[in-house]
Amino acid sequence: MLVDARSVANGACLEADACIVGAGPAGLATASELERPGTRVVMLAGAAEDPGGEVEGEPYPSLSETRAGGIGGTAALWDAELARGSMGARYAPLARIDFEQRDAVPMSGWPFSRETLDPFYARAQELCDAGPYDYEASGAEATNGPVPLRSDVVASGLFRFGPSDSFTRAQRDGLARSDTVRVLTPATATRILTAADGRAVQEVEASSAPGRSFCVQAGVYVLAAGGIENARLLLLSDIGNDHGLVGRCFMDHPTIRCRLELEPKSGWGLGFYDIRTVANRLVLGRLELREETLRAEGLLNGTFFVAPARDRELRAAAATRSIVQAARERRIPAEPVRRAGELVAGLDALGFAAHRRLAGAFPLLEPSLRLWPRSRLLDTLGLGPVSGWSGLRARPRVFDVHHVVEQAPDPERQITLGAGLDRFGSRVARLRWFLGAREAASADRSEELLREELQRLGVGRLRTARELAPDGDLAAVVHPSAHHHLGTTRMHRDAHYGVVDPDGRVHALANLFVTGGSVFPTSGYVNPTLTIVALALRLGAHLRQDVSR
């Protein structure tokens, strides 16, 4: 059932068998496992507004832009356009090599293999409504359809997609009908208190509004509040940090842009790597270095996806803004001849964009999109309306290649407590962010290998990010964040190297567990939600017997 947390009496203490902090995909998946007759579960769903935070080091988006509270959590921010009016996310499991201890990657290795997680991946796939659990390239090959590149150096695979309302609506509706799970919202956990001997959690304090607080006492507690808030709450509570690891090894998935120009006589249309519908489900082909190549070269993992370059459209849009601004100020725009030329050259693209916006604002115009194929393209990758390009009569020949980079765990890239306070008087999170030399070197070499292989196959010429960057400064062509907050309560069998054990239990605390992206020892390169949900299902199955006693 859904409960307005503001109706809980100030100073009251609720009792439960399990208390889950957070109502995003991790918390919702955990609750789905614990929801059994006779089991009392209290879930604390924070307010939709973000508590904010601070960033130091290299440029990184505001923490308020990259996460959300409430039921569904960050799923409310997912922006992959799956169809007109339907948003979602990209899914794939981590690769087997991501679970391995790799000599070239310090602090690498999970405490279990990919095979341990596979049964939970299959169940997570269903919970995410992401289609069949099949991510091999062969799963999207059709008779007379586009085919993937085949090589001893590079391999191909798939991303699949699922709607955000699997979490923001379907799960919410299910919880509203539940007799065993009480979801309190808005309810922000502010502190975790332990028993006198410090070996177990005694209660969680929460606030529904400034000046209004209550507590929850339970048999087990699960932190599922995200890669930043899980670490922040442990730091605010001064627990789980005996070896100074809480908040350390923060990882994200930076993206670096390259440029591919197809050979004039190339037979490769790259259509396999477009967003396509296969068996009524959206898929995206991806390019990656083979695991054998990664091991031989000592490289971090990564993937490449391609999209038509939009230079002409973007220049036309910029020229339009410049001309309109100058007109408002009753002056001549800077470089008027060049601006006018850019505008004229991109008029068709601007027209299609305007058509899309009009159809979005006036549903009666939706059928008109069928008349112009370019107006039907989707913005599934956050790069503008380019998804579906392989169905156009005039195929693009110049592509942006987006290189998603795995980050190595680095204790100096971390979450700490900042100087600012949130509305409950708690210190906000502070992120120290940077792209390490190891990631930059690995990205350079990975792009060199891809360039050599694309040339050998006769596909085209790849200009690496280093070539595109002004003065070779990689930072100028890096998008630092995919909004994937990982690694801050990392998993390890030994308390000297991890915050939680292989079951997600905080070392030295008998009844406090953590789940979500914060427990990742390494990040791989795929969007983490499928793994987050699989880990939460695994934890829920582990806890179910204890909670049901």
Short mmCIF file of C-alpha atoms in Angstrom, two decimals, residues 120-487:
data_model
loop_
_atom_site.label_atom_id
_atom_site.label_comp_id
_atom_site.label_asym_id
_atom_site.label_seq_id
_atom_site.Cartn_x
_atom_site.Cartn_y
_atom_site.Cartn_z
CA PHE A 120 18.73 -13.53 -11.94
CA TYR A 121 19.58 -11.72 -15.18
CA ALA A 122 16.86 -13.72 -16.93
CA ARG A 123 14.31 -12.75 -14.28
CA ALA A 124 15.48 -9.12 -14.33
CA GLN A 125 14.94 -9.05 -18.09
CA GLU A 126 11.28 -9.88 -17.53
CA LEU A 127 10.85 -7.38 -14.70
CA CYS A 128 12.33 -4.65 -16.92
CA ASP A 129 10.05 -5.63 -19.83
CA ALA A 130 13.10 -5.69 -22.10
CA GLY A 131 12.17 -8.60 -24.37
CA PRO A 132 13.98 -11.94 -24.62
CA TYR A 133 17.16 -12.51 -22.63
CA ASP A 134 19.33 -12.79 -25.74
CA TYR A 135 22.12 -10.31 -26.38
CA GLU A 136 24.08 -12.18 -29.03
CA ALA A 137 24.34 -10.58 -32.47
CA SER A 138 22.62 -13.63 -33.95
CA GLY A 139 19.49 -12.65 -32.02
CA ALA A 140 18.93 -9.73 -34.39
CA GLU A 141 20.00 -11.23 -37.71
CA ALA A 142 17.12 -11.68 -40.11
CA THR A 143 16.90 -13.16 -43.58
CA ASN A 144 18.05 -10.55 -46.09
CA GLY A 145 18.52 -8.09 -43.21
CA PRO A 146 21.64 -6.16 -42.19
CA VAL A 147 24.54 -8.26 -40.96
CA PRO A 148 27.19 -7.47 -38.33
CA LEU A 149 30.87 -7.04 -39.02
CA ARG A 150 32.85 -10.23 -38.50
CA SER A 151 36.46 -10.12 -37.39
CA ASP A 152 39.01 -11.76 -35.11
CA VAL A 153 39.58 -8.41 -33.38
CA VAL A 154 36.10 -6.91 -32.98
CA ALA A 155 32.79 -8.53 -32.11
CA SER A 156 29.17 -7.44 -32.28
CA GLY A 157 26.37 -7.70 -29.78
CA LEU A 158 23.04 -6.15 -28.88
CA PHE A 159 21.44 -3.68 -26.57
CA ARG A 160 17.74 -4.09 -25.85
CA PHE A 161 15.27 -1.52 -24.56
CA GLY A 162 12.53 -1.42 -21.97
CA PRO A 163 10.02 1.26 -20.91
CA SER A 164 10.52 3.41 -17.84
CA ASP A 165 6.93 2.85 -16.79
CA SER A 166 7.85 -0.71 -15.84
CA PHE A 167 9.12 0.96 -12.67
CA THR A 168 7.36 4.32 -12.52
CA ARG A 169 3.85 2.95 -13.16
CA ALA A 170 3.54 -0.87 -13.22
CA GLN A 171 5.59 -1.42 -10.06
CA ARG A 172 3.90 1.52 -8.35
CA ASP A 173 0.45 0.12 -9.15
CA GLY A 174 1.50 -3.28 -7.82
CA LEU A 175 2.71 -1.77 -4.56
CA ALA A 176 -0.53 0.17 -4.18
CA ARG A 177 -2.36 -3.18 -4.14
CA SER A 178 0.10 -4.90 -1.78
CA ASP A 179 -1.00 -5.97 1.70
CA THR A 180 2.54 -6.65 2.92
CA VAL A 181 4.65 -3.78 1.55
CA ARG A 182 4.01 -0.28 2.89
CA VAL A 183 5.61 2.43 0.78
CA LEU A 184 6.04 5.67 2.71
CA THR A 185 6.52 8.74 0.54
CA PRO A 186 7.97 11.31 0.80
CA ALA A 187 10.27 9.70 3.36
CA THR A 188 13.99 10.47 3.35
CA ALA A 189 16.28 8.31 5.48
CA THR A 190 18.56 10.65 7.43
CA ARG A 191 20.54 8.37 9.73
CA ILE A 192 21.14 4.73 10.60
CA LEU A 193 21.55 3.93 14.29
CA THR A 194 23.27 0.80 15.57
CA ALA A 195 22.83 -1.15 18.79
CA ALA A 196 25.12 -0.42 21.74
CA ASP A 197 27.66 -3.06 20.68
CA GLY A 198 27.79 -1.65 17.13
CA ARG A 199 27.24 -5.07 15.55
CA ALA A 200 23.73 -4.58 14.19
CA VAL A 201 21.40 -1.81 13.07
CA GLN A 202 18.77 -0.85 15.61
CA GLU A 203 16.69 1.63 13.61
CA VAL A 204 16.60 4.00 10.65
CA GLU A 205 15.58 7.61 11.19
CA ALA A 206 13.58 9.29 8.44
CA SER A 207 11.96 12.65 7.74
CA SER A 208 8.82 13.43 5.76
CA ALA A 209 9.31 17.21 5.98
CA PRO A 210 11.65 19.56 7.83
CA GLY A 211 10.85 19.22 11.52
CA ARG A 212 8.88 15.97 11.09
CA SER A 213 10.68 12.68 11.69
CA PHE A 214 9.97 9.08 12.60
CA CYS A 215 11.92 5.84 12.80
CA VAL A 216 11.66 2.29 11.48
CA GLN A 217 12.79 -0.74 13.46
CA ALA A 218 13.18 -3.96 11.49
CA GLY A 219 14.90 -7.31 11.46
CA VAL A 220 16.90 -6.51 8.33
CA TYR A 221 17.67 -3.27 6.52
CA VAL A 222 18.45 -2.79 2.83
CA LEU A 223 20.03 0.36 1.39
CA ALA A 224 18.85 0.73 -2.21
CA ALA A 225 19.07 4.49 -2.62
CA GLY A 226 21.58 4.71 -5.48
CA GLY A 227 25.33 4.95 -5.95
CA ILE A 228 25.59 8.37 -4.32
CA GLU A 229 22.98 8.20 -1.56
CA ASN A 230 23.97 4.72 -0.33
CA ALA A 231 27.47 6.01 0.38
CA ARG A 232 26.24 9.34 1.73
CA LEU A 233 23.89 7.69 4.26
CA LEU A 234 26.66 5.41 5.53
CA LEU A 235 28.98 8.41 5.88
CA LEU A 236 26.32 10.48 7.66
CA SER A 237 25.74 7.56 10.03
CA ASP A 238 29.47 6.85 10.50
CA ILE A 239 29.04 3.11 9.95
CA GLY A 240 30.48 0.51 7.58
CA ASN A 241 33.65 2.52 7.05
CA ASP A 242 36.19 0.76 9.27
CA HIS A 243 38.71 0.64 6.41
CA GLY A 244 37.90 3.99 4.80
CA LEU A 245 36.32 2.51 1.67
CA VAL A 246 32.82 4.01 1.78
CA GLY A 247 32.43 6.43 -1.13
CA ARG A 248 35.68 5.43 -2.84
CA CYS A 249 36.09 3.99 -6.35
CA PHE A 250 33.21 5.97 -7.87
CA MET A 251 32.75 5.00 -11.52
CA ASP A 252 30.60 6.21 -14.40
CA HIS A 253 30.61 5.56 -18.15
CA PRO A 254 32.24 8.47 -20.00
CA THR A 255 31.57 8.64 -23.74
CA ILE A 256 34.16 9.77 -26.26
CA ARG A 257 33.24 10.81 -29.80
CA CYS A 258 35.07 9.59 -32.92
CA ARG A 259 34.17 10.07 -36.60
CA LEU A 260 33.77 7.40 -39.31
CA GLU A 261 33.68 8.16 -43.04
CA LEU A 262 32.63 5.17 -45.14
CA GLU A 263 34.74 4.22 -48.13
CA PRO A 264 33.08 5.34 -51.40
CA LYS A 265 32.78 1.74 -52.59
CA SER A 266 32.18 0.19 -49.19
CA GLY A 267 29.47 -2.46 -49.18
CA TRP A 268 28.95 -2.08 -45.47
CA GLY A 269 25.86 -0.02 -44.73
CA LEU A 270 26.22 -0.44 -40.95
CA GLY A 271 22.46 -0.96 -40.72
CA PHE A 272 22.97 -3.67 -38.10
CA TYR A 273 24.14 -0.92 -35.73
CA ASP A 274 21.02 1.20 -36.11
CA ILE A 275 17.99 1.10 -33.81
CA ARG A 276 15.72 -1.52 -35.40
CA THR A 277 12.62 -3.51 -34.55
CA VAL A 278 13.24 -7.27 -34.40
CA ALA A 279 10.39 -9.55 -33.32
CA ASN A 280 8.43 -6.47 -32.21
CA ARG A 281 11.21 -5.28 -29.87
CA LEU A 282 13.74 -2.47 -30.32
CA VAL A 283 17.38 -3.53 -30.55
CA LEU A 284 20.64 -1.66 -31.11
CA GLY A 285 23.72 -3.32 -32.53
CA ARG A 286 27.01 -2.58 -30.81
CA LEU A 287 30.67 -3.00 -31.72
CA GLU A 288 33.27 -4.03 -29.16
CA LEU A 289 36.74 -5.46 -28.96
CA ARG A 290 36.77 -9.21 -28.40
CA GLU A 291 37.59 -10.38 -24.89
CA GLU A 292 40.71 -12.09 -26.25
CA THR A 293 41.85 -8.73 -27.63
CA LEU A 294 41.21 -6.99 -24.31
CA ARG A 295 43.26 -9.58 -22.43
CA ALA A 296 46.11 -9.57 -24.93
CA GLU A 297 46.32 -5.77 -24.97
CA GLY A 298 45.60 -5.24 -21.25
CA LEU A 299 42.70 -2.89 -22.02
CA LEU A 300 39.63 -1.77 -20.16
CA ASN A 301 36.31 -2.79 -21.65
CA GLY A 302 34.22 -0.53 -23.85
CA THR A 303 31.75 -0.41 -26.69
CA PHE A 304 31.13 1.61 -29.83
CA PHE A 305 27.77 2.62 -31.26
CA VAL A 306 27.26 4.61 -34.43
CA ALA A 307 24.85 7.36 -35.43
CA PRO A 308 24.75 9.63 -38.48
CA ALA A 309 26.75 12.82 -38.04
CA ARG A 310 24.44 15.81 -37.60
CA ASP A 311 26.92 18.60 -38.36
CA ARG A 312 24.74 20.28 -41.01
CA GLU A 313 21.64 20.23 -38.81
CA LEU A 314 23.47 21.47 -35.72
CA ARG A 315 25.15 24.30 -37.65
CA ALA A 316 21.77 25.33 -39.08
CA ALA A 317 20.20 25.33 -35.62
CA ALA A 318 23.07 27.43 -34.23
CA ALA A 319 22.78 29.84 -37.16
CA THR A 320 19.04 30.17 -36.56
CA ARG A 321 19.58 31.00 -32.90
CA SER A 322 22.23 33.58 -33.81
CA ILE A 323 20.05 35.26 -36.44
CA VAL A 324 16.95 35.31 -34.21
CA GLN A 325 18.92 36.76 -31.30
CA ALA A 326 20.41 39.45 -33.54
CA ALA A 327 16.94 40.33 -34.85
CA ARG A 328 15.62 40.71 -31.31
CA GLU A 329 18.50 43.04 -30.53
CA ARG A 330 18.04 44.90 -33.85
CA ARG A 331 21.56 44.26 -35.07
CA ILE A 332 23.33 42.34 -37.83
CA PRO A 333 24.52 38.88 -36.67
CA ALA A 334 28.21 38.12 -36.57
CA GLU A 335 29.48 36.60 -39.83
CA PRO A 336 26.10 37.08 -41.56
CA VAL A 337 27.07 35.44 -44.85
CA ARG A 338 28.36 32.28 -43.17
CA ARG A 339 25.35 32.10 -40.85
CA ALA A 340 22.92 32.52 -43.73
CA GLY A 341 24.70 29.81 -45.72
CA GLU A 342 24.55 27.39 -42.78
CA LEU A 343 20.86 28.12 -42.31
CA VAL A 344 20.02 27.51 -45.97
CA ALA A 345 22.10 24.32 -46.09
CA GLY A 346 20.17 22.86 -43.16
CA LEU A 347 16.65 24.04 -43.96
CA ASP A 348 15.42 20.51 -44.66
CA ALA A 349 16.67 19.23 -41.30
CA LEU A 350 15.12 22.18 -39.48
CA GLY A 351 11.84 21.53 -41.28
CA PHE A 352 11.75 17.90 -40.19
CA ALA A 353 12.54 18.92 -36.61
CA ALA A 354 9.73 21.48 -36.63
CA HIS A 355 7.36 18.87 -38.06
CA ARG A 356 8.20 16.47 -35.21
CA ARG A 357 7.59 19.16 -32.59
CA LEU A 358 4.24 20.13 -34.10
CA ALA A 359 3.09 16.51 -34.23
CA GLY A 360 4.12 16.12 -30.61
CA ALA A 361 2.14 19.18 -29.57
CA PHE A 362 -0.92 18.37 -31.70
CA PRO A 363 -1.72 14.61 -31.77
CA LEU A 364 -4.09 15.06 -34.71
CA LEU A 365 -1.00 15.73 -36.84
CA GLU A 366 0.62 12.41 -35.87
CA PRO A 367 -0.51 10.60 -39.09
CA SER A 368 1.33 13.21 -41.17
CA LEU A 369 4.65 11.80 -39.94
CA ARG A 370 4.12 8.84 -42.26
CA LEU A 371 4.55 11.14 -45.25
CA TRP A 372 8.17 12.05 -44.51
CA PRO A 373 10.41 9.21 -43.26
CA ARG A 374 12.93 11.56 -41.65
CA SER A 375 10.19 12.99 -39.43
CA ARG A 376 9.61 9.47 -38.07
CA LEU A 377 13.16 9.05 -36.76
CA LEU A 378 13.41 8.66 -32.98
CA ASP A 379 15.76 10.18 -30.42
CA THR A 380 16.58 6.86 -28.75
CA LEU A 381 20.24 7.58 -28.06
CA GLY A 382 19.98 11.14 -26.76
CA LEU A 383 21.70 12.38 -29.92
CA GLY A 384 18.71 13.90 -31.65
CA PRO A 385 16.20 12.22 -34.01
CA VAL A 386 18.52 9.85 -35.87
CA SER A 387 17.40 6.37 -34.75
CA GLY A 388 15.97 4.46 -37.69
CA TRP A 389 18.30 6.05 -40.24
CA SER A 390 18.98 2.73 -42.00
CA GLY A 391 15.41 2.81 -43.34
CA LEU A 392 15.97 6.05 -45.26
CA ARG A 393 16.39 6.00 -49.03
CA ALA A 394 19.46 8.25 -48.84
CA ARG A 395 21.80 6.40 -46.49
CA PRO A 396 24.32 8.46 -44.49
CA ARG A 397 28.02 8.01 -45.24
CA VAL A 398 29.50 9.92 -42.31
CA PHE A 399 28.93 8.73 -38.75
CA ASP A 400 29.75 9.75 -35.24
CA VAL A 401 31.13 6.76 -33.37
CA HIS A 402 30.42 7.01 -29.66
CA HIS A 403 32.95 5.14 -27.55
CA VAL A 404 31.57 4.21 -24.11
CA VAL A 405 34.52 3.66 -21.78
CA GLU A 406 34.86 1.41 -18.74
CA GLN A 407 36.47 3.18 -15.80
CA ALA A 408 38.93 1.37 -13.56
CA PRO A 409 38.29 1.50 -9.80
CA ASP A 410 40.32 4.38 -8.35
CA PRO A 411 40.09 5.18 -4.62
CA GLU A 412 40.80 8.87 -5.31
CA ARG A 413 37.60 9.24 -7.36
CA GLN A 414 35.11 9.31 -4.53
CA ILE A 415 32.00 10.51 -2.72
CA THR A 416 32.57 12.42 0.53
CA LEU A 417 30.39 14.77 2.57
CA GLY A 418 30.27 18.34 1.31
CA ALA A 419 29.94 21.63 3.15
CA GLY A 420 26.36 22.33 2.06
CA LEU A 421 23.24 21.08 3.83
CA ASP A 422 20.02 19.60 2.46
CA ARG A 423 16.58 20.69 3.66
CA PHE A 424 16.80 18.30 6.62
CA GLY A 425 20.09 19.75 7.81
CA SER A 426 22.23 16.83 6.60
CA ARG A 427 25.47 17.41 4.71
CA VAL A 428 25.15 16.87 0.97
CA ALA A 429 27.31 14.55 -1.10
CA ARG A 430 30.48 15.83 -2.74
CA LEU A 431 31.92 14.04 -5.78
CA ARG A 432 35.58 14.22 -6.72
CA TRP A 433 35.59 13.39 -10.42
CA PHE A 434 38.29 12.90 -13.06
CA LEU A 435 39.08 10.79 -16.09
CA GLY A 436 42.17 8.81 -15.21
CA ALA A 437 45.28 8.28 -17.31
CA ARG A 438 44.51 4.55 -17.46
CA GLU A 439 41.10 5.19 -19.05
CA ALA A 440 42.55 7.68 -21.54
CA ALA A 441 45.35 5.34 -22.62
CA SER A 442 42.97 2.40 -22.93
CA ALA A 443 40.52 4.46 -24.98
CA ASP A 444 43.31 5.60 -27.32
CA ARG A 445 44.51 2.06 -27.96
CA SER A 446 40.98 0.67 -28.35
CA GLU A 447 40.20 3.27 -30.99
CA GLU A 448 43.47 2.57 -32.80
CA LEU A 449 42.59 -1.13 -32.96
CA LEU A 450 39.10 -0.38 -34.25
CA ARG A 451 40.49 2.05 -36.84
CA GLU A 452 42.95 -0.56 -38.13
CA GLU A 453 40.24 -3.21 -38.35
CA LEU A 454 37.70 -0.99 -40.12
CA GLN A 455 40.35 -0.06 -42.67
CA ARG A 456 41.34 -3.70 -43.18
CA LEU A 457 37.71 -4.70 -43.72
CA GLY A 458 37.24 -1.87 -46.24
CA VAL A 459 34.52 -0.21 -44.17
CA GLY A 460 35.96 3.27 -43.92
CA ARG A 461 38.31 5.65 -42.16
CA LEU A 462 37.92 6.22 -38.44
CA ARG A 463 39.21 9.47 -36.98
CA THR A 464 39.89 8.82 -33.32
CA ALA A 465 38.86 11.12 -30.51
CA ARG A 466 42.47 12.19 -30.08
CA GLU A 467 42.55 13.30 -33.73
CA LEU A 468 39.31 15.26 -33.35
CA ALA A 469 40.28 16.91 -30.07
CA PRO A 470 41.79 20.40 -30.21
CA ASP A 471 45.53 20.04 -29.57
CA GLY A 472 44.92 16.37 -28.73
CA ASP A 473 43.15 17.30 -25.49
CA LEU A 474 40.85 14.32 -24.91
CA ALA A 475 38.82 16.17 -22.27
CA ALA A 476 37.41 18.40 -25.02
CA VAL A 477 35.61 15.48 -26.70
CA VAL A 478 34.56 13.53 -23.59
CA HIS A 479 31.01 13.51 -22.26
CA PRO A 480 31.84 12.61 -18.65
CA SER A 481 28.63 11.02 -17.42
CA ALA A 482 25.98 8.53 -18.48
CA HIS A 483 24.33 9.16 -15.08
CA HIS A 484 25.59 5.76 -13.92
CA HIS A 485 26.78 6.06 -10.31
CA LEU A 486 28.74 2.94 -9.45
CA GLY A 487 31.25 1.42 -7.05
#
